[in-house]
Short mmCIF file of C-alpha atoms in Angstrom, two decimals:
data_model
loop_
_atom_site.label_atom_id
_atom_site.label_comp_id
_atom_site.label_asym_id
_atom_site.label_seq_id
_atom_site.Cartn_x
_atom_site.Cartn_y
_atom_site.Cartn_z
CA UNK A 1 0.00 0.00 0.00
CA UNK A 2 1.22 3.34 -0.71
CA UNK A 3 1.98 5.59 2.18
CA UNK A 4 0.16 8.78 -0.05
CA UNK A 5 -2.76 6.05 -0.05
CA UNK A 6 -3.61 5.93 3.73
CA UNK A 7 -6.76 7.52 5.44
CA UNK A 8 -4.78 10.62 6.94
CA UNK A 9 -7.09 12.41 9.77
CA UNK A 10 -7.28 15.53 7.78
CA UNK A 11 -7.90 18.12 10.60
CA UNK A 12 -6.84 21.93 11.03
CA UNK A 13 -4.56 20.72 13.63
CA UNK A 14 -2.61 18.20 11.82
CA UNK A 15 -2.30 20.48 8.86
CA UNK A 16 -1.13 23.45 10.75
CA UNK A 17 1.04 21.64 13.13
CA UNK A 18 2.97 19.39 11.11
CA UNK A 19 6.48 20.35 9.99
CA UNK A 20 7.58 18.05 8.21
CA UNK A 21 5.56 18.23 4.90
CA UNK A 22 6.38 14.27 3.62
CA UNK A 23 5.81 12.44 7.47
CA UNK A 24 7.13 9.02 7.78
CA UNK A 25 5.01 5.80 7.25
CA UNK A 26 4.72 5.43 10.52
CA UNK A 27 3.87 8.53 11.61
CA UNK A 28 1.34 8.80 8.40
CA UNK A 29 -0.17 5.45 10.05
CA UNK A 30 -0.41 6.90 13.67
CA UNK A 31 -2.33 9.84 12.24
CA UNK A 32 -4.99 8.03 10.63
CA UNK A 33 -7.70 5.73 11.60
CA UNK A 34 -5.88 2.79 10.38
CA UNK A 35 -3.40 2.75 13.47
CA UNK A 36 -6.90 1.89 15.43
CA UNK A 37 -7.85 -0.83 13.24
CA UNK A 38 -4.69 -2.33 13.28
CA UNK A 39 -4.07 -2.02 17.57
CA UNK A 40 -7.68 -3.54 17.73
CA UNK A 41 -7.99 -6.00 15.51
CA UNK A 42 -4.94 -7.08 16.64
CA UNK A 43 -6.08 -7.19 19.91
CA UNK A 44 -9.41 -9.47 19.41
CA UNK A 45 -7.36 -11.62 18.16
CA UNK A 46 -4.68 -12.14 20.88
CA UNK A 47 -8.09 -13.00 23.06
CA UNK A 48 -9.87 -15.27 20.93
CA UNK A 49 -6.36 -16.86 20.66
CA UNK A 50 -6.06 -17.09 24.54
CA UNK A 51 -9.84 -18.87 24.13
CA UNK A 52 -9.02 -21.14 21.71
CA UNK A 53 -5.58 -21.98 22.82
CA UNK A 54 -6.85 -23.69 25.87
CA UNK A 55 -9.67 -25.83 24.46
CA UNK A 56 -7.70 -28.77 23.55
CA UNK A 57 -5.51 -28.39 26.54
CA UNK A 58 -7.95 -27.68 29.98
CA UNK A 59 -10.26 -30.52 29.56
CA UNK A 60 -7.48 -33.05 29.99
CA UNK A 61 -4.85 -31.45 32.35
CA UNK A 62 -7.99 -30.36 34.40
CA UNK A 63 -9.27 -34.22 34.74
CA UNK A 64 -5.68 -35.57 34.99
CA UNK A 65 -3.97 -33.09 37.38
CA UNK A 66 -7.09 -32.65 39.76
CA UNK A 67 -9.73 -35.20 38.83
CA UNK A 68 -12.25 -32.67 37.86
CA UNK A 69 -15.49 -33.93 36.22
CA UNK A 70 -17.11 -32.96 33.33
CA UNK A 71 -19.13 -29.91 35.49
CA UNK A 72 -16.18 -28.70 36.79
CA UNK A 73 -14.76 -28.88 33.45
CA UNK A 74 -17.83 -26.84 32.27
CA UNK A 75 -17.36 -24.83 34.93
CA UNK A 76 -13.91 -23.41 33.98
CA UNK A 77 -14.82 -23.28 30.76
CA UNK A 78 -17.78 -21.12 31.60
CA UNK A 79 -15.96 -19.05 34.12
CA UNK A 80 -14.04 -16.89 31.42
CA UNK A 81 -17.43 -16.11 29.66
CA UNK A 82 -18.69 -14.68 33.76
CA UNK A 83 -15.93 -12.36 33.90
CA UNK A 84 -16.54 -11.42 30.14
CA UNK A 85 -20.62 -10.65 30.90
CA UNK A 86 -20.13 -8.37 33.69
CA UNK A 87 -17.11 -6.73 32.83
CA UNK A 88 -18.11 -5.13 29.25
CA UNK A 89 -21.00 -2.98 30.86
CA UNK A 90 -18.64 -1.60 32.97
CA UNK A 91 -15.60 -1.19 30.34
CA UNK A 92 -18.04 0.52 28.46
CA UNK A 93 -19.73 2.93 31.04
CA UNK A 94 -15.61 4.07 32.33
CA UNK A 95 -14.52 4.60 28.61
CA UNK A 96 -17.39 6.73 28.46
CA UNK A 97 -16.49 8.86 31.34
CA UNK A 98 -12.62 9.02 31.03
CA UNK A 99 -11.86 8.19 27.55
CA UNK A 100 -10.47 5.22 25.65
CA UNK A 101 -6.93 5.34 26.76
CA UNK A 102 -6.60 3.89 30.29
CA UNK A 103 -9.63 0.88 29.95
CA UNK A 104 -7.86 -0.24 27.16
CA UNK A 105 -4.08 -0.41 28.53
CA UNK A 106 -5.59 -1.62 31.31
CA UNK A 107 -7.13 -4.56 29.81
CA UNK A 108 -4.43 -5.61 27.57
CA UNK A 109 -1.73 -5.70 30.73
CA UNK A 110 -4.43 -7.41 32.97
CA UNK A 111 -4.99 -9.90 30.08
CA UNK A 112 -1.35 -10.85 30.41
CA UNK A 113 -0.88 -10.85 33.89
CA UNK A 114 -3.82 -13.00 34.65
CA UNK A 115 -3.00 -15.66 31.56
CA UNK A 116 0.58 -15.76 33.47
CA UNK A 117 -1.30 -16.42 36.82
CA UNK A 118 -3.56 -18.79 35.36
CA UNK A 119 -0.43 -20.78 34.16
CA UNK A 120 1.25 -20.80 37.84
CA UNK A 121 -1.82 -22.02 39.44
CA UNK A 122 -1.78 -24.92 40.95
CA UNK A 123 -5.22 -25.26 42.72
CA UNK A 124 -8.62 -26.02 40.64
CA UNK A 125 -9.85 -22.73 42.31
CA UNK A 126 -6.85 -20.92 41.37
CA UNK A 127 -7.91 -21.98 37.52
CA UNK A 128 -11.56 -20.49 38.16
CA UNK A 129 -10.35 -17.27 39.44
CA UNK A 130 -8.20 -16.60 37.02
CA UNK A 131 -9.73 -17.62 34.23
CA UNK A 132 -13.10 -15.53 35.46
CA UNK A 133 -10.16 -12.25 35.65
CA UNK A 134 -9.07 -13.16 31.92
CA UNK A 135 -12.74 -12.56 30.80
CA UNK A 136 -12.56 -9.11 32.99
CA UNK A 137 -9.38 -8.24 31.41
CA UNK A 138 -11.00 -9.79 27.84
CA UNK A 139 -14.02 -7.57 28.12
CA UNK A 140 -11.83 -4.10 27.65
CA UNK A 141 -10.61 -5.20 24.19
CA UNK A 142 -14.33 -5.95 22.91
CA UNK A 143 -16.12 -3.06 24.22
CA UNK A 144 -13.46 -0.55 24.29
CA UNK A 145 -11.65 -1.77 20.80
CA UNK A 146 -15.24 -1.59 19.25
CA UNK A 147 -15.72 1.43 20.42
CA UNK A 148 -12.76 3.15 19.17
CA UNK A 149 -13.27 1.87 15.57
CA UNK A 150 -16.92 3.02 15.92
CA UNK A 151 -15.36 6.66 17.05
CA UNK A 152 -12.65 7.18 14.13
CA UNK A 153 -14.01 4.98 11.20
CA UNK A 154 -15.34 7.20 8.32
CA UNK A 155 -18.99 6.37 8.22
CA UNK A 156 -18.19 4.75 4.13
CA UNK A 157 -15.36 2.41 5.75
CA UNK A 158 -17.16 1.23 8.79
CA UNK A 159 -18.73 -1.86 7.38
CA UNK A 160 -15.22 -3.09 6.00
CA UNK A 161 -13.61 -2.10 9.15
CA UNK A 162 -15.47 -3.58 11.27
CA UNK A 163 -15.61 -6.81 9.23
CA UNK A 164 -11.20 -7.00 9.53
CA UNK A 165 -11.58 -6.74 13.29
CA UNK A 166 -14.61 -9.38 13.79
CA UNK A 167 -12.55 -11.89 11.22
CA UNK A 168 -9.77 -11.79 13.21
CA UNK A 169 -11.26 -12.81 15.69
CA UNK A 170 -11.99 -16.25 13.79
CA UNK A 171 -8.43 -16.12 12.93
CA UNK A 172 -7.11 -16.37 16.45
CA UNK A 173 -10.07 -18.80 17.87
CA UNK A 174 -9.46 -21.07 15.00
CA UNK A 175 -5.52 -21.14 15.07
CA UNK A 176 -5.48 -21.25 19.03
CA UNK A 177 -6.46 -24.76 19.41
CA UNK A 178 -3.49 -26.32 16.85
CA UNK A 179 -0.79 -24.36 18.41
CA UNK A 180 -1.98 -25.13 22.21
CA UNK A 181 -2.19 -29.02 21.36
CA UNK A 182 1.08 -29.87 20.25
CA UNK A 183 2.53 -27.14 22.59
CA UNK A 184 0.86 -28.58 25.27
CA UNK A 185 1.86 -32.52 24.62
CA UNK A 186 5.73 -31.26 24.02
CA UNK A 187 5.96 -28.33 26.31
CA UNK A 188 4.23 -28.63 28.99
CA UNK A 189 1.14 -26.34 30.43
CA UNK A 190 3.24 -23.17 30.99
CA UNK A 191 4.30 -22.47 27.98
CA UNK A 192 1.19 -22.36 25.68
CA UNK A 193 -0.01 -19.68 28.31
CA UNK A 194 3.09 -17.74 28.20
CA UNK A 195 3.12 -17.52 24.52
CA UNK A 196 -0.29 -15.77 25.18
CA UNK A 197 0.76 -13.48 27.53
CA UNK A 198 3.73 -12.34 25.28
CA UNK A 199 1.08 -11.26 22.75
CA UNK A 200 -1.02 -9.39 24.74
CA UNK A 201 2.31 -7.62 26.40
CA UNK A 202 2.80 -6.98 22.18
CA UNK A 203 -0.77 -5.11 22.21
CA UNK A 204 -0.10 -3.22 24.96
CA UNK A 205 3.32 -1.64 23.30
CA UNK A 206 1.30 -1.30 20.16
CA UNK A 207 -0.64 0.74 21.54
CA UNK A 208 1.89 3.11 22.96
CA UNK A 209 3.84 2.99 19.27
CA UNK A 210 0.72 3.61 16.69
CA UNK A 211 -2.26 5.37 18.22
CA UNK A 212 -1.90 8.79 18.17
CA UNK A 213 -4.31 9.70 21.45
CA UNK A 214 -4.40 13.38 20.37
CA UNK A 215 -5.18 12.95 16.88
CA UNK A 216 -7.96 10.12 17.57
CA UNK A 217 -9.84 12.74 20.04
CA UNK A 218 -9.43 15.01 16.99
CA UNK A 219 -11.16 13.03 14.62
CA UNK A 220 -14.02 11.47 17.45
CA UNK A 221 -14.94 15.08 17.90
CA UNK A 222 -15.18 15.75 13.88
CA UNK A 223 -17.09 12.81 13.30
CA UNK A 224 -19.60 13.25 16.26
CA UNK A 225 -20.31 16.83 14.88
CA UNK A 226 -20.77 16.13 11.34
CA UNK A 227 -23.11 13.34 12.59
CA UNK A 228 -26.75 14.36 12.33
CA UNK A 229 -29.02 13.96 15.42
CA UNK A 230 -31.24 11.74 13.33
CA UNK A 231 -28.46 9.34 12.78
CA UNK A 232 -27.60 8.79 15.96
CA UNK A 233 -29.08 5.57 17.84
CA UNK A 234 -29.97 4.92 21.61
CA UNK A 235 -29.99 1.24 23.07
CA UNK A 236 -33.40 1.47 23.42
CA UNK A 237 -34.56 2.04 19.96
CA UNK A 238 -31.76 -0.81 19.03
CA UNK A 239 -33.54 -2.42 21.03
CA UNK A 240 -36.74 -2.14 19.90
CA UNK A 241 -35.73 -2.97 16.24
CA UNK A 242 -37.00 -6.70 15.45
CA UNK A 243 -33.88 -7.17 13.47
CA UNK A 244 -31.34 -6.09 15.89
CA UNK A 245 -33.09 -8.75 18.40
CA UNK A 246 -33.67 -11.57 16.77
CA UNK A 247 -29.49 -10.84 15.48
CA UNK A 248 -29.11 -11.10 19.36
CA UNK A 249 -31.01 -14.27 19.70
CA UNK A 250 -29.00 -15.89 16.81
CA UNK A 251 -25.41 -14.82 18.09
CA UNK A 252 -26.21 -16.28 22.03
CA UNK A 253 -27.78 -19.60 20.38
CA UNK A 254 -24.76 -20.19 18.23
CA UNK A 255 -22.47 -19.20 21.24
CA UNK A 256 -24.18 -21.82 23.65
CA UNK A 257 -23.93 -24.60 21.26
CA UNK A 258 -20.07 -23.87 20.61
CA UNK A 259 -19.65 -23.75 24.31
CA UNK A 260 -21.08 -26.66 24.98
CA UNK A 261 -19.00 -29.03 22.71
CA UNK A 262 -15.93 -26.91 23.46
CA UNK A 263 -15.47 -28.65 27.51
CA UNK A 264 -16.58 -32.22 26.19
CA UNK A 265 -15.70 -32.99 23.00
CA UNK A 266 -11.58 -32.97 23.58
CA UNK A 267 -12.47 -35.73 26.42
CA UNK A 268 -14.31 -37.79 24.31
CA UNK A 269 -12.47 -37.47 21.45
CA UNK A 270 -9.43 -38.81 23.61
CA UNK A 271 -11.70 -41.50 25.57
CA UNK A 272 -12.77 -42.71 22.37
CA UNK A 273 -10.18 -42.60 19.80
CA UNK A 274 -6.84 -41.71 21.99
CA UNK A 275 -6.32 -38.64 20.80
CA UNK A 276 -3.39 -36.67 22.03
CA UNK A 277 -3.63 -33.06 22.47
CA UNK A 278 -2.25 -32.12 18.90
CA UNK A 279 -4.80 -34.57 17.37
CA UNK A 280 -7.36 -32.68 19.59
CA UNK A 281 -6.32 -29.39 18.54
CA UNK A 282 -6.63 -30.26 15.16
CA UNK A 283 -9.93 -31.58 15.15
CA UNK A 284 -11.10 -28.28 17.10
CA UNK A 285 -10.09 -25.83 14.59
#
């Protein structure tokens, strides 16, 4: 792609303050809404890539290293998804109040600390709580990532945008189990888990090195005021749309029936046939 080709924020400010009139590629990047595509999408990834890593590999260590059964099983499955539900209201009522900045640093270093935790634990409660804080620290990369797209994106590129970031997300679920199984059966437990944390530590300098804070309020503010009052949408009237709720009937079916294979199939796929972890993590993606 051509540097003169990117979607520079073209604001008074950045006109009028820049001195250099040919900026690097880099700095071109940081001043246009693609930096926040790229830090997000990125982002969604690295945690449906912590999700999917551990799906061939919790089901078995979990019944071999403490006996659990298949509802405890379910149970730490499910855990991550608690922490997820009742963390993104309030992820999204903070960024509100104090911006975008802070929620999502902060979720992006509590992802990796708690994936490092969950790695070091070495009680079946230990797993539960920190898998229920990596869906806390999860929830600041949907709601807050999301948001930021939503605040930059050009209303034209906002479909396509938005489409990058939600198909990386399949990228990382479906390429999370296949590394995590062989990693697992050669490695160890640690190490899948550290690999995880190293990419959400990656995120978190990302987001330092490409988003411009400045220039994003810049273009927020620009956007919001060329938006018309009639274009603008409450929860309540999304709510009230027949289409928006049967969407949200369709996305929490499809989520309970993937969730519900995702703590049993790995054991019965190695009760059955003997699969090892790599074959498991094959067979999941």
């Amino acid at each position: 792609m051509s540097t003169n080709s990117l979607p520079v924020l073209e604001t008074s400010y950045l006109i009028s303050s820049s001195k250099n009139k040919n900026p690097s590629f880099i700095k071109r990047i940081r001043q246009s809404y693609l930096s926040v595509l790229i830090v997000v999408s990125f982002a969604l990834f690295v945690d449906m890539f912590v999700y999917g890593i551990a799906i061939p590999i919790l089901p078995s260590y979990a019944q071999k290293r403490y006996n659990a059964n298949s509802f405890e099983i379910g149970l730490l499955f499910g855990s991550y998804a608690v922490g997820l539900f009742f963390a993104i209201p309030v992820f999204g009522f903070v960024s509100d109040k104090i911006g975008r900045r802070y929620p999502m640093l902060i979720s992006m270093l509590g992802l990796a600390t708690t994936t490092i935790l969950f790695s070091l634990s070495t009680q079946f409660y230990q797993l539960i709580i920190s898998r229920v804080a990596q869906g806390i620290s999860a929830a600041g990369s949907w709601v807050v990532g999301l948001a930021l797209i939503a605040d930059v994106t050009p209303p034209a590129n906002f479909t396509t945008n938005m489409g990058i970031a939600m198909g990386l997300t399949s990228v990382g679920y479906l390429i999370g189990p296949p590394i995590g199984g062989p990693l697992y059966e050669h490695t160890g437990f640690r190490i899948p888990f550290y690999l995880c944390a190293g990419l959400a530590l990656l995120d978190f300098i990302l987001r330092f090195t490409l988003i411009n804070d400045h220039d994003i309020a810049i273009i927020a503010a620009e956007k919001k005021l060329n938006q018309t009052e009639g274009e603008q949408s409450s929860m309540i009237k999304l709510l009230k749309s027949r289409v928006v709720l049967m969407t949200i009937i369709s996305v929490i079916l499809s989520g309970c029936v993937l969730s519900a294979l995702e703590p049993l199939l790995p054991l019965y796929l190695e009760a059955t046939f003997n699969m090892s972890p790599t074959g498991v993590g094959l067979m999941m993606c």
